[in-house]
Short mmCIF file of C-alpha atoms in Angstrom, two decimals:
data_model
loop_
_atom_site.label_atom_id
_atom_site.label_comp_id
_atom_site.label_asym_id
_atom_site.label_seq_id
_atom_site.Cartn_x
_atom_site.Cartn_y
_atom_site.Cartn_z
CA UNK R 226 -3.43 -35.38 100.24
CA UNK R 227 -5.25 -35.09 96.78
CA UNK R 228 -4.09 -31.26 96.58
CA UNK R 229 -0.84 -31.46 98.15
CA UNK R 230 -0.02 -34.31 95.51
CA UNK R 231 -0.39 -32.92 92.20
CA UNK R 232 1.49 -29.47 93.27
CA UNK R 233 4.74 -31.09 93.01
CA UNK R 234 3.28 -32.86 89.78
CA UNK R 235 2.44 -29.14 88.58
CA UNK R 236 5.89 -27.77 89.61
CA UNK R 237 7.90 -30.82 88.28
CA UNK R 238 6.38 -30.29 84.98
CA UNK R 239 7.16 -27.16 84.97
CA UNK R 240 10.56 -27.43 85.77
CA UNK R 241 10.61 -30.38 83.08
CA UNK R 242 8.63 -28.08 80.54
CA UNK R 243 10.00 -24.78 80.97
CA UNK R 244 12.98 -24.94 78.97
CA UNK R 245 10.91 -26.20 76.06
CA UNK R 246 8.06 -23.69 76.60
CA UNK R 247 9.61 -20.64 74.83
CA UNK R 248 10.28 -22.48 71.75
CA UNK R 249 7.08 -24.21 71.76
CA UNK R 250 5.88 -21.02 72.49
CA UNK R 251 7.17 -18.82 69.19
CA UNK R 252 6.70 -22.53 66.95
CA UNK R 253 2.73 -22.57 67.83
CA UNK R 254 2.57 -18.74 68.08
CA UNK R 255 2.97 -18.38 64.11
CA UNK R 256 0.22 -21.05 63.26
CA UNK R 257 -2.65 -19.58 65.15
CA UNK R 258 -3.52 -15.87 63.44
CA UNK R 259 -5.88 -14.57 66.52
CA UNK R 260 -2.61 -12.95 68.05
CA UNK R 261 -2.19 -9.56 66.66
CA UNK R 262 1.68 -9.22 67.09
CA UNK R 263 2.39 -12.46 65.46
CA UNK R 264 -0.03 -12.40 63.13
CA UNK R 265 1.17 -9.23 60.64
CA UNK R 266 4.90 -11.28 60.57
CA UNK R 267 3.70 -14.23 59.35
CA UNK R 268 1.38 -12.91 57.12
CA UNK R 269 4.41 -10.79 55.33
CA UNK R 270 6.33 -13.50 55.42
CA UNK R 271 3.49 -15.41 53.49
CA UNK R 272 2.82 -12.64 51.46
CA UNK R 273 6.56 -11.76 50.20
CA UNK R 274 8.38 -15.36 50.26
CA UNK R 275 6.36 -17.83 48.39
CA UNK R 276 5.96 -14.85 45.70
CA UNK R 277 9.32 -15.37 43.80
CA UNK R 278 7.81 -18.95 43.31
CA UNK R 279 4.48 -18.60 41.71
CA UNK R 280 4.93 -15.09 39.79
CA UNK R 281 7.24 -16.46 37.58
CA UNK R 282 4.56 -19.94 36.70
CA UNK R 283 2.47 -17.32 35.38
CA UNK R 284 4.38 -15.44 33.14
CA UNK R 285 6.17 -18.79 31.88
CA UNK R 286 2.51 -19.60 30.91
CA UNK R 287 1.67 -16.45 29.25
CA UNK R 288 4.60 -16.22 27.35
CA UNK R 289 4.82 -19.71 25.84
CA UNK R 290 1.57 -19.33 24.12
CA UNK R 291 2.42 -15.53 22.86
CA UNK R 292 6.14 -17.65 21.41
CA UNK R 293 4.40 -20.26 19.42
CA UNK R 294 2.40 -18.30 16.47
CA UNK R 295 5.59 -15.76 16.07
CA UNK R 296 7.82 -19.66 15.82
CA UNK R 297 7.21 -19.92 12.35
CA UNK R 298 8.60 -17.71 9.96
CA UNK R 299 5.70 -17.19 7.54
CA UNK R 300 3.20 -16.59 10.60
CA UNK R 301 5.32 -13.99 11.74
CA UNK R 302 5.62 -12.50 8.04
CA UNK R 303 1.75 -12.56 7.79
CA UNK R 304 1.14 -11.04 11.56
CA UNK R 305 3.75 -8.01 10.69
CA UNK R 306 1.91 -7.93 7.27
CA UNK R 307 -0.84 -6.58 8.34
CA UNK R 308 -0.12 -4.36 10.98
CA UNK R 309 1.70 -2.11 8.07
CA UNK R 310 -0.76 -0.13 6.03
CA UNK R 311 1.34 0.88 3.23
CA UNK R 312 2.60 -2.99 3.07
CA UNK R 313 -1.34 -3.63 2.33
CA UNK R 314 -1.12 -1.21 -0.09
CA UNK R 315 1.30 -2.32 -2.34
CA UNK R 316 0.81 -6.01 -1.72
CA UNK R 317 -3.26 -5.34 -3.18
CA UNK R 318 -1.35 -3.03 -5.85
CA UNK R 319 0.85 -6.19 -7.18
CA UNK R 320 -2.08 -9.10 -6.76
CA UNK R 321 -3.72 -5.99 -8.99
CA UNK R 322 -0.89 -6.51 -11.77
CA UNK R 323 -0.39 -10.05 -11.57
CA UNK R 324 -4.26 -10.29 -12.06
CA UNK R 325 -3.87 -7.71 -14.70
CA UNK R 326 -1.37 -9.92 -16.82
CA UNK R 327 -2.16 -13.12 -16.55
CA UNK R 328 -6.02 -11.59 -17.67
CA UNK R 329 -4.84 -9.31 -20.23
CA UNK R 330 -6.35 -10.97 -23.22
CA UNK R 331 -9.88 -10.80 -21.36
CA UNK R 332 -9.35 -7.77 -20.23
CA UNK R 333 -8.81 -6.48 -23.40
CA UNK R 334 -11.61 -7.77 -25.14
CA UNK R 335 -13.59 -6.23 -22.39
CA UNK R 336 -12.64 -2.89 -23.46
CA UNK R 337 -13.77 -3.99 -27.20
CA UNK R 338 -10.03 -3.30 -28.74
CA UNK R 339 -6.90 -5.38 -29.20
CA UNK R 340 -3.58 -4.05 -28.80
CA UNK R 341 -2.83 -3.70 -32.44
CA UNK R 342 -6.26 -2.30 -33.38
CA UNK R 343 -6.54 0.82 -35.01
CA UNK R 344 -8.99 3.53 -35.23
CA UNK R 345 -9.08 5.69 -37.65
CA UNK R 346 -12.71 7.48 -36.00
CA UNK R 347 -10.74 8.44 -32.87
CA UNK R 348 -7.89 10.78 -34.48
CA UNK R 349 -7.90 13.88 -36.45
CA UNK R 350 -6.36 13.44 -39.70
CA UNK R 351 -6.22 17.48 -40.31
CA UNK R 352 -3.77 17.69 -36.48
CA UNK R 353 -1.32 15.25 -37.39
CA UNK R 354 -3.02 12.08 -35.91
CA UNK R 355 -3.98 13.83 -33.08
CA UNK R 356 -6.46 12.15 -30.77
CA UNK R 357 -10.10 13.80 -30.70
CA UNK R 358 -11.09 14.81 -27.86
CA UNK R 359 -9.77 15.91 -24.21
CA UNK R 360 -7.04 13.86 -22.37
CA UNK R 361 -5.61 11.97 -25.41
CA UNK R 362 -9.26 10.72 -26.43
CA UNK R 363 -9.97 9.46 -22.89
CA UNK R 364 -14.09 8.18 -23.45
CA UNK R 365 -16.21 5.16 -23.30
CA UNK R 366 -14.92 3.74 -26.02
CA UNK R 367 -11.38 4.24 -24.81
CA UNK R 368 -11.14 4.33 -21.08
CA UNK R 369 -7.93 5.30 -21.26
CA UNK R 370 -7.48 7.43 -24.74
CA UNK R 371 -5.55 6.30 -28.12
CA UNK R 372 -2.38 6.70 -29.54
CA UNK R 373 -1.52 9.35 -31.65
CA UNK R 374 -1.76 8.43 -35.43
CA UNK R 375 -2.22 5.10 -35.01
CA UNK R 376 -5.69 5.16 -32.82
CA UNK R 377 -4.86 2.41 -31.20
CA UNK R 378 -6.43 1.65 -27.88
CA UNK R 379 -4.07 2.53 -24.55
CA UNK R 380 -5.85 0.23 -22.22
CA UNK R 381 -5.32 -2.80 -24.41
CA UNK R 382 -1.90 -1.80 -25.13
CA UNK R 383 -1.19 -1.13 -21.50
CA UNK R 384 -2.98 -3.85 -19.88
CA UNK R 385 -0.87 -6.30 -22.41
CA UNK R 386 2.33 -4.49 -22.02
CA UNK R 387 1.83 -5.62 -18.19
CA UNK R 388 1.76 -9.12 -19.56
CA UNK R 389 4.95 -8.77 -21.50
CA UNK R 390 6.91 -6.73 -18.46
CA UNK R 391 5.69 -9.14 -15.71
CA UNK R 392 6.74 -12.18 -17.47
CA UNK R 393 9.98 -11.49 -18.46
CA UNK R 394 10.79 -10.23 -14.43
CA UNK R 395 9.33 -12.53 -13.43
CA UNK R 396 10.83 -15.50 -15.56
CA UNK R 397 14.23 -13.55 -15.28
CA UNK R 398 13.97 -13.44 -11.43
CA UNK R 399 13.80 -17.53 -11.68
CA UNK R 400 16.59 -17.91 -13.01
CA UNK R 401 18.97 -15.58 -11.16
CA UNK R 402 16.97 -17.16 -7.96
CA UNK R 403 17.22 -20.88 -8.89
CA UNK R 404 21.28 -20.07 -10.51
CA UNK R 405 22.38 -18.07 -7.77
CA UNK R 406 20.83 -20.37 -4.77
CA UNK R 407 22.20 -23.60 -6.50
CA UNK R 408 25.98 -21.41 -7.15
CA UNK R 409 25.53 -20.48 -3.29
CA UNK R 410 25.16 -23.27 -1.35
CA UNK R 411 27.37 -25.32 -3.09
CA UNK R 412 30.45 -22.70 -2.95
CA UNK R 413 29.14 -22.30 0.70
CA UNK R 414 29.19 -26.06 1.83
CA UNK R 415 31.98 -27.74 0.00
CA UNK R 416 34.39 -25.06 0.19
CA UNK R 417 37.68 -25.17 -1.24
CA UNK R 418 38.22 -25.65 -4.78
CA UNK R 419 34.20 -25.54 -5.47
CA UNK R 420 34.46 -22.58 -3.66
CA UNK R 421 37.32 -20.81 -5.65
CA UNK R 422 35.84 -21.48 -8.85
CA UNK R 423 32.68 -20.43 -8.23
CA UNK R 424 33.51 -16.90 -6.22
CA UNK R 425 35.86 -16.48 -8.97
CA UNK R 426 32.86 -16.90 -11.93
CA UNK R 427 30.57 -14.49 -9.82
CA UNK R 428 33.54 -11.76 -9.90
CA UNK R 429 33.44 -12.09 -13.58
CA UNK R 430 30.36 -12.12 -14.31
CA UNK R 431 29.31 -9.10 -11.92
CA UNK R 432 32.79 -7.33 -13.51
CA UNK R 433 31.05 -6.96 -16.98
CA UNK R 434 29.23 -3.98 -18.03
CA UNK R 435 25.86 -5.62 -17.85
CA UNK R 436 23.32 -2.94 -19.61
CA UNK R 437 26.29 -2.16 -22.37
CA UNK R 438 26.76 -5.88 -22.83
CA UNK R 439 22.84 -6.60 -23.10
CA UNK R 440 22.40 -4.14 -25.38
CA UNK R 441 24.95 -5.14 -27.76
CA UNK R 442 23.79 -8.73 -27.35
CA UNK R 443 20.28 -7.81 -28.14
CA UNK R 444 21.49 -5.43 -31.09
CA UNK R 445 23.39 -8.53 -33.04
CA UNK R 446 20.65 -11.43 -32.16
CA UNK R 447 17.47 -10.17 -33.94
CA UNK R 448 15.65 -13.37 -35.54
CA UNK R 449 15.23 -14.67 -32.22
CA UNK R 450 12.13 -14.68 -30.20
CA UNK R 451 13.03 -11.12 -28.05
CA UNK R 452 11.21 -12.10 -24.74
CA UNK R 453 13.22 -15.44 -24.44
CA UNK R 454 16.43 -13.42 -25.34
CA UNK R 455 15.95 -10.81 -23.05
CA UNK R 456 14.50 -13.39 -20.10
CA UNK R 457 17.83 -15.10 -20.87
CA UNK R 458 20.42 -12.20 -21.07
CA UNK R 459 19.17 -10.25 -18.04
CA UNK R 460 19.30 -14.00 -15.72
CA UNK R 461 22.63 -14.51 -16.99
CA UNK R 462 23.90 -11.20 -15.45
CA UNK R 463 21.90 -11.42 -12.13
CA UNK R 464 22.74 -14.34 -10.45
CA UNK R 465 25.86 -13.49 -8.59
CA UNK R 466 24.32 -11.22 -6.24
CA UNK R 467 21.76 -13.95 -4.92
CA UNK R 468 25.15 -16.25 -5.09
CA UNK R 469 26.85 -14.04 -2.54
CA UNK R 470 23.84 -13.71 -0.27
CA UNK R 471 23.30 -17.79 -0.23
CA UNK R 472 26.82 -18.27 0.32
CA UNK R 473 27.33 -16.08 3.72
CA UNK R 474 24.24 -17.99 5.27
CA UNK R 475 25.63 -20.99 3.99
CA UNK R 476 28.83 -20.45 5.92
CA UNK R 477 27.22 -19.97 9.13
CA UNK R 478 24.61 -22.75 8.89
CA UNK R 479 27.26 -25.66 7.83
CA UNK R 480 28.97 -26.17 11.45
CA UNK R 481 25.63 -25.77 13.35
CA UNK R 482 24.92 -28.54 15.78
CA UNK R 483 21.86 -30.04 13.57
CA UNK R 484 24.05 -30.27 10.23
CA UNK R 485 26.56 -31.86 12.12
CA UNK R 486 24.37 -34.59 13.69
CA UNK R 487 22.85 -34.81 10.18
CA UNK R 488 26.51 -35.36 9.14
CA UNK R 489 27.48 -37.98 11.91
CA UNK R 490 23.99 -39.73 11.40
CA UNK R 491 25.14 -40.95 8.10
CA UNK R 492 23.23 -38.23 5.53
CA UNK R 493 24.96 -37.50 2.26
CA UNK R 494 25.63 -34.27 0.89
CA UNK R 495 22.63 -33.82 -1.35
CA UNK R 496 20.07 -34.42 1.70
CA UNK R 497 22.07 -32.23 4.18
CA UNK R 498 21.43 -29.30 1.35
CA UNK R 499 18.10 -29.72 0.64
CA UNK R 500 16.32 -30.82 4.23
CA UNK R 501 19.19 -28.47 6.55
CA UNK R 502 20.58 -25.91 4.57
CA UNK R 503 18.24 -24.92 2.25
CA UNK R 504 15.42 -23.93 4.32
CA UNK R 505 17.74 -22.05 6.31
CA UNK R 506 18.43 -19.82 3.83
CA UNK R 507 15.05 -19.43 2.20
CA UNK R 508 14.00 -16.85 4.08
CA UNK R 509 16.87 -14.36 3.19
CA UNK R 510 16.32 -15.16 -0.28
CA UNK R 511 12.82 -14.86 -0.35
CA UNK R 512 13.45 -11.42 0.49
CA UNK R 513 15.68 -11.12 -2.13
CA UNK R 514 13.67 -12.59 -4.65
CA UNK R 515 10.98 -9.65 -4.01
CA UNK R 516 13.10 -6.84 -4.18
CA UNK R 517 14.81 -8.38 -7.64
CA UNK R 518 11.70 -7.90 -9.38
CA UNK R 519 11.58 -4.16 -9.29
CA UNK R 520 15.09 -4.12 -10.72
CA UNK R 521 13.76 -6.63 -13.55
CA UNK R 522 10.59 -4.82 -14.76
CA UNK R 523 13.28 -1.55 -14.85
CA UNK R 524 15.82 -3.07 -16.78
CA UNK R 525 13.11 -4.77 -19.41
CA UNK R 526 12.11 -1.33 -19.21
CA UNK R 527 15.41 0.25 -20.13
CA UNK R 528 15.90 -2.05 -22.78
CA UNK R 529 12.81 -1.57 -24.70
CA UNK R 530 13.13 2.27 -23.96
CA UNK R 531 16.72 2.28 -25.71
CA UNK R 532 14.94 -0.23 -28.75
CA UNK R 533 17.06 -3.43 -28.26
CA UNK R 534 14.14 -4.80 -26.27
CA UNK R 535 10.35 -5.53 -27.13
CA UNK R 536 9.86 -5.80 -30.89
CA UNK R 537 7.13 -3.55 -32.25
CA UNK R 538 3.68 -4.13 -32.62
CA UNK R 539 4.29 -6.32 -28.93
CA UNK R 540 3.10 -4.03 -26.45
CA UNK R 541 5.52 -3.19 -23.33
CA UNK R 542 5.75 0.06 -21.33
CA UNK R 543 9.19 0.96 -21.82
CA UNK R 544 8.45 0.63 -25.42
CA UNK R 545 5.20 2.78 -24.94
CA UNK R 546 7.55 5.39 -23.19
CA UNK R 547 9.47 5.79 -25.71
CA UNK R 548 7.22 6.32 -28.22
CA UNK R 549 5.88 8.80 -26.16
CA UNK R 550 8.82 11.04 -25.79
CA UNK R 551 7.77 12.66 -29.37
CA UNK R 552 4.49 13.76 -28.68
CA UNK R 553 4.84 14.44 -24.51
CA UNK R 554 4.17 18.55 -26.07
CA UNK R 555 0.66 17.52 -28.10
CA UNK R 556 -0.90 14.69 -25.93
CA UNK R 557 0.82 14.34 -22.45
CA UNK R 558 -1.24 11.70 -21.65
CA UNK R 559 -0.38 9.29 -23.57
CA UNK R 560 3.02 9.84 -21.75
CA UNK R 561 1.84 9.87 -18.32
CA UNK R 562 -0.49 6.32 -18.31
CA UNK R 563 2.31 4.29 -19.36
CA UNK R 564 4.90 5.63 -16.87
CA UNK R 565 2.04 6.02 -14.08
CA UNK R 566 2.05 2.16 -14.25
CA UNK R 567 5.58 1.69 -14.00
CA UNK R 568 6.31 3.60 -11.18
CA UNK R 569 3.23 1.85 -9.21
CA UNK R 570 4.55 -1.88 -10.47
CA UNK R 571 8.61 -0.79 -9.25
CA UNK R 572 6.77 0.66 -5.87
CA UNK R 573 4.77 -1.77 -5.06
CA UNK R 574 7.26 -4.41 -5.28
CA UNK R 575 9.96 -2.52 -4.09
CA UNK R 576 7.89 -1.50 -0.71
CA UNK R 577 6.73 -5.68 -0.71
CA UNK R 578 10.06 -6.22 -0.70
CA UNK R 579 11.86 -4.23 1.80
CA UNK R 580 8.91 -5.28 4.28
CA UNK R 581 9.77 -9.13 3.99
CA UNK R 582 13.51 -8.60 4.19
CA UNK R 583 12.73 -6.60 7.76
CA UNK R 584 10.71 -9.16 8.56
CA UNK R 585 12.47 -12.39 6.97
CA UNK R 586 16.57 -11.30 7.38
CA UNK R 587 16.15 -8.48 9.80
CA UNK R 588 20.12 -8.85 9.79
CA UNK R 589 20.38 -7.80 6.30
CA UNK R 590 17.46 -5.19 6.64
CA UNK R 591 19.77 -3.41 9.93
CA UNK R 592 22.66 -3.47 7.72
#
């Protein structure tokens, strides 16, 4: 009786549990691994389904942190900086001229000459003035030779001539920056009438002759003090190309969603420009700004070349240059020094510059 009684047990829980049995069967078959056929399927299934999930976590968290130094504009300048060798070049080659003019007077007296110094000892009187000795009197006492006739010292003369260029570039580049920016944005923002006006000045002013009509402005003021003239004339004829530039990226910054909440939240016009536009545009013309400064040591160049710039005995290399021109047969060398430095002051800034427009306005750089 005890065996006979649990076979129909046995057989009516089969017959209760059988149905259920193959899908209890393949449910619990999955969760234990010892089984070799199931085992290989579930592991794929691990292996290849959960992955869409967690690869992406991990590049989501190696790319956030690789984002945030290149966020800021003047990070990314300074990373892209120095990966460029001829960028480190010419940025160490203009420090070395802003150093050199703002220390001119020093450096000057370190030599043991002033720019209007003569020195009778270190020319020939019997060659025409001609300096003693090889490569235009090139020797300790004058690292970098004399001038013909006079004897005056090139070093001091160039070294102070960097002074004279440098300032008036760079005191002519603020005001085209500051003139044209200001121009700009307002013709940009306000529009209409503001905008007519002011796009109509800039095609007059950039429809003028501008070397022709320095020169004769220089040519007719002459008791004036020349660097202030000069600093004056060339930002008066500049600013209209910095005007355009501002203007564009003033256009398409004014109906972006932050200017308008700016707008809505009750900010006036002159805090919209300065805290929303402005720094919108400051990287475009901070690139301009470099590359203007080339441009301005050439002109104050051209100008003192031609003799309606730099009044003589003031130093300048233009003026140098052209002084030069006369005795470029006799003493080369006092030709080459002055126009070696030019041409490494226009390519240093010129390569500075074209660097932080590719890096600040890549727009403008691909166009």
């Amino acid at each position: 009786m005890t065996t006979t009684a649990p076979v129909p047990e046995d057989r009516a829980h089969q017959a209760t549990a059988g149905p259920p049995a193959p899908d209890a069967a393949p449910a619990a078959s999955p969760s234990p691994s010892p089984s070799p056929s199931p085992g290989p399927d579930p592991d794929g299934a691990t292996a290849h389904g959960p992955d869409p999930v967690p690869d992406p976590a991990p590049d989501a968290a190696t790319v956030r942190p690789a984002a945030a130094p290149g966020s800021s504009p003047w990070q990314l300048a300074r990373r892209e900086l120095r990966r460029r060798p001829a960028v480190r070049v010419s940025l160490c080659l203009v420090l070395l001229f802003v150093l050199m003019a703002v220390t001119a007077p020093w450096l000057g007296a370190l030599g043991g000459w002033s720019p209007n110094e003569f020195d009778k000892t270190a020319i020939d009187p019997y060659l025409g003035g001609q300096p003693l000795g090889t490569l235009g009197g090139i020797s300790p006492e004058h690292w970098l030779g004399v001038e013909p006739v006079t004897g005056r010292d090139l070093f001091a003369r160039v070294v102070n001539g960097a002074q004279v260029s440098l300032l008036i570039a760079f005191a002519a580049t603020a005001i085209v920056v500051a003139a044209g920016t200001a121009a700009g944005i307002a013709a940009g923002y306000f529009g209409g009438r503001t905008d007519t006006i002011l796009s109509r000045l800039m095609d007059l002013t950039m429809s003028f002759p501008s070397l022709i009509f320095m020169i004769a402005m220089l040519s007719v003021a002459k008791d004036v003090n020349r660097i202030v003239l000069m600093t004056t004339v060339i930002g008066v004829f500049g600013w209209p190309g910095v005007a355009r530039v501002v203007r564009g990226q003033t256009l398409s910054l004014k109906h972006r969603e932050y200017v308008d909440a700016a707008r809505v939240g009750g900010s006036g016009p002159w805090r919209i420009l300065t805290r929303d536009i402005l720094p919108g545009v400051s990287g475009p013309v901070i690139a301009y700004t470099t590359l203007l400064i080339p441009g301005m040591i050439s002109t104050e160049a051209a100008l003192s070349y031609l003799g309606v710039g730099v009044r003589p005995p003031t130093p300048s290399w233009g003026q140098m240059i052209a002084e030069s021109v006369a005795y470029y047969e006799t003493d080369p060398m006092y030709f080459v020094i002055p126009s070696v430095f030019l041409f490494l002051a226009v390519l240093a800034f010129t390569l500075l510059g074209d660097a932080l427009r590719d890096i600040l306005d890549p727009r403008g750089g691909r166009s």
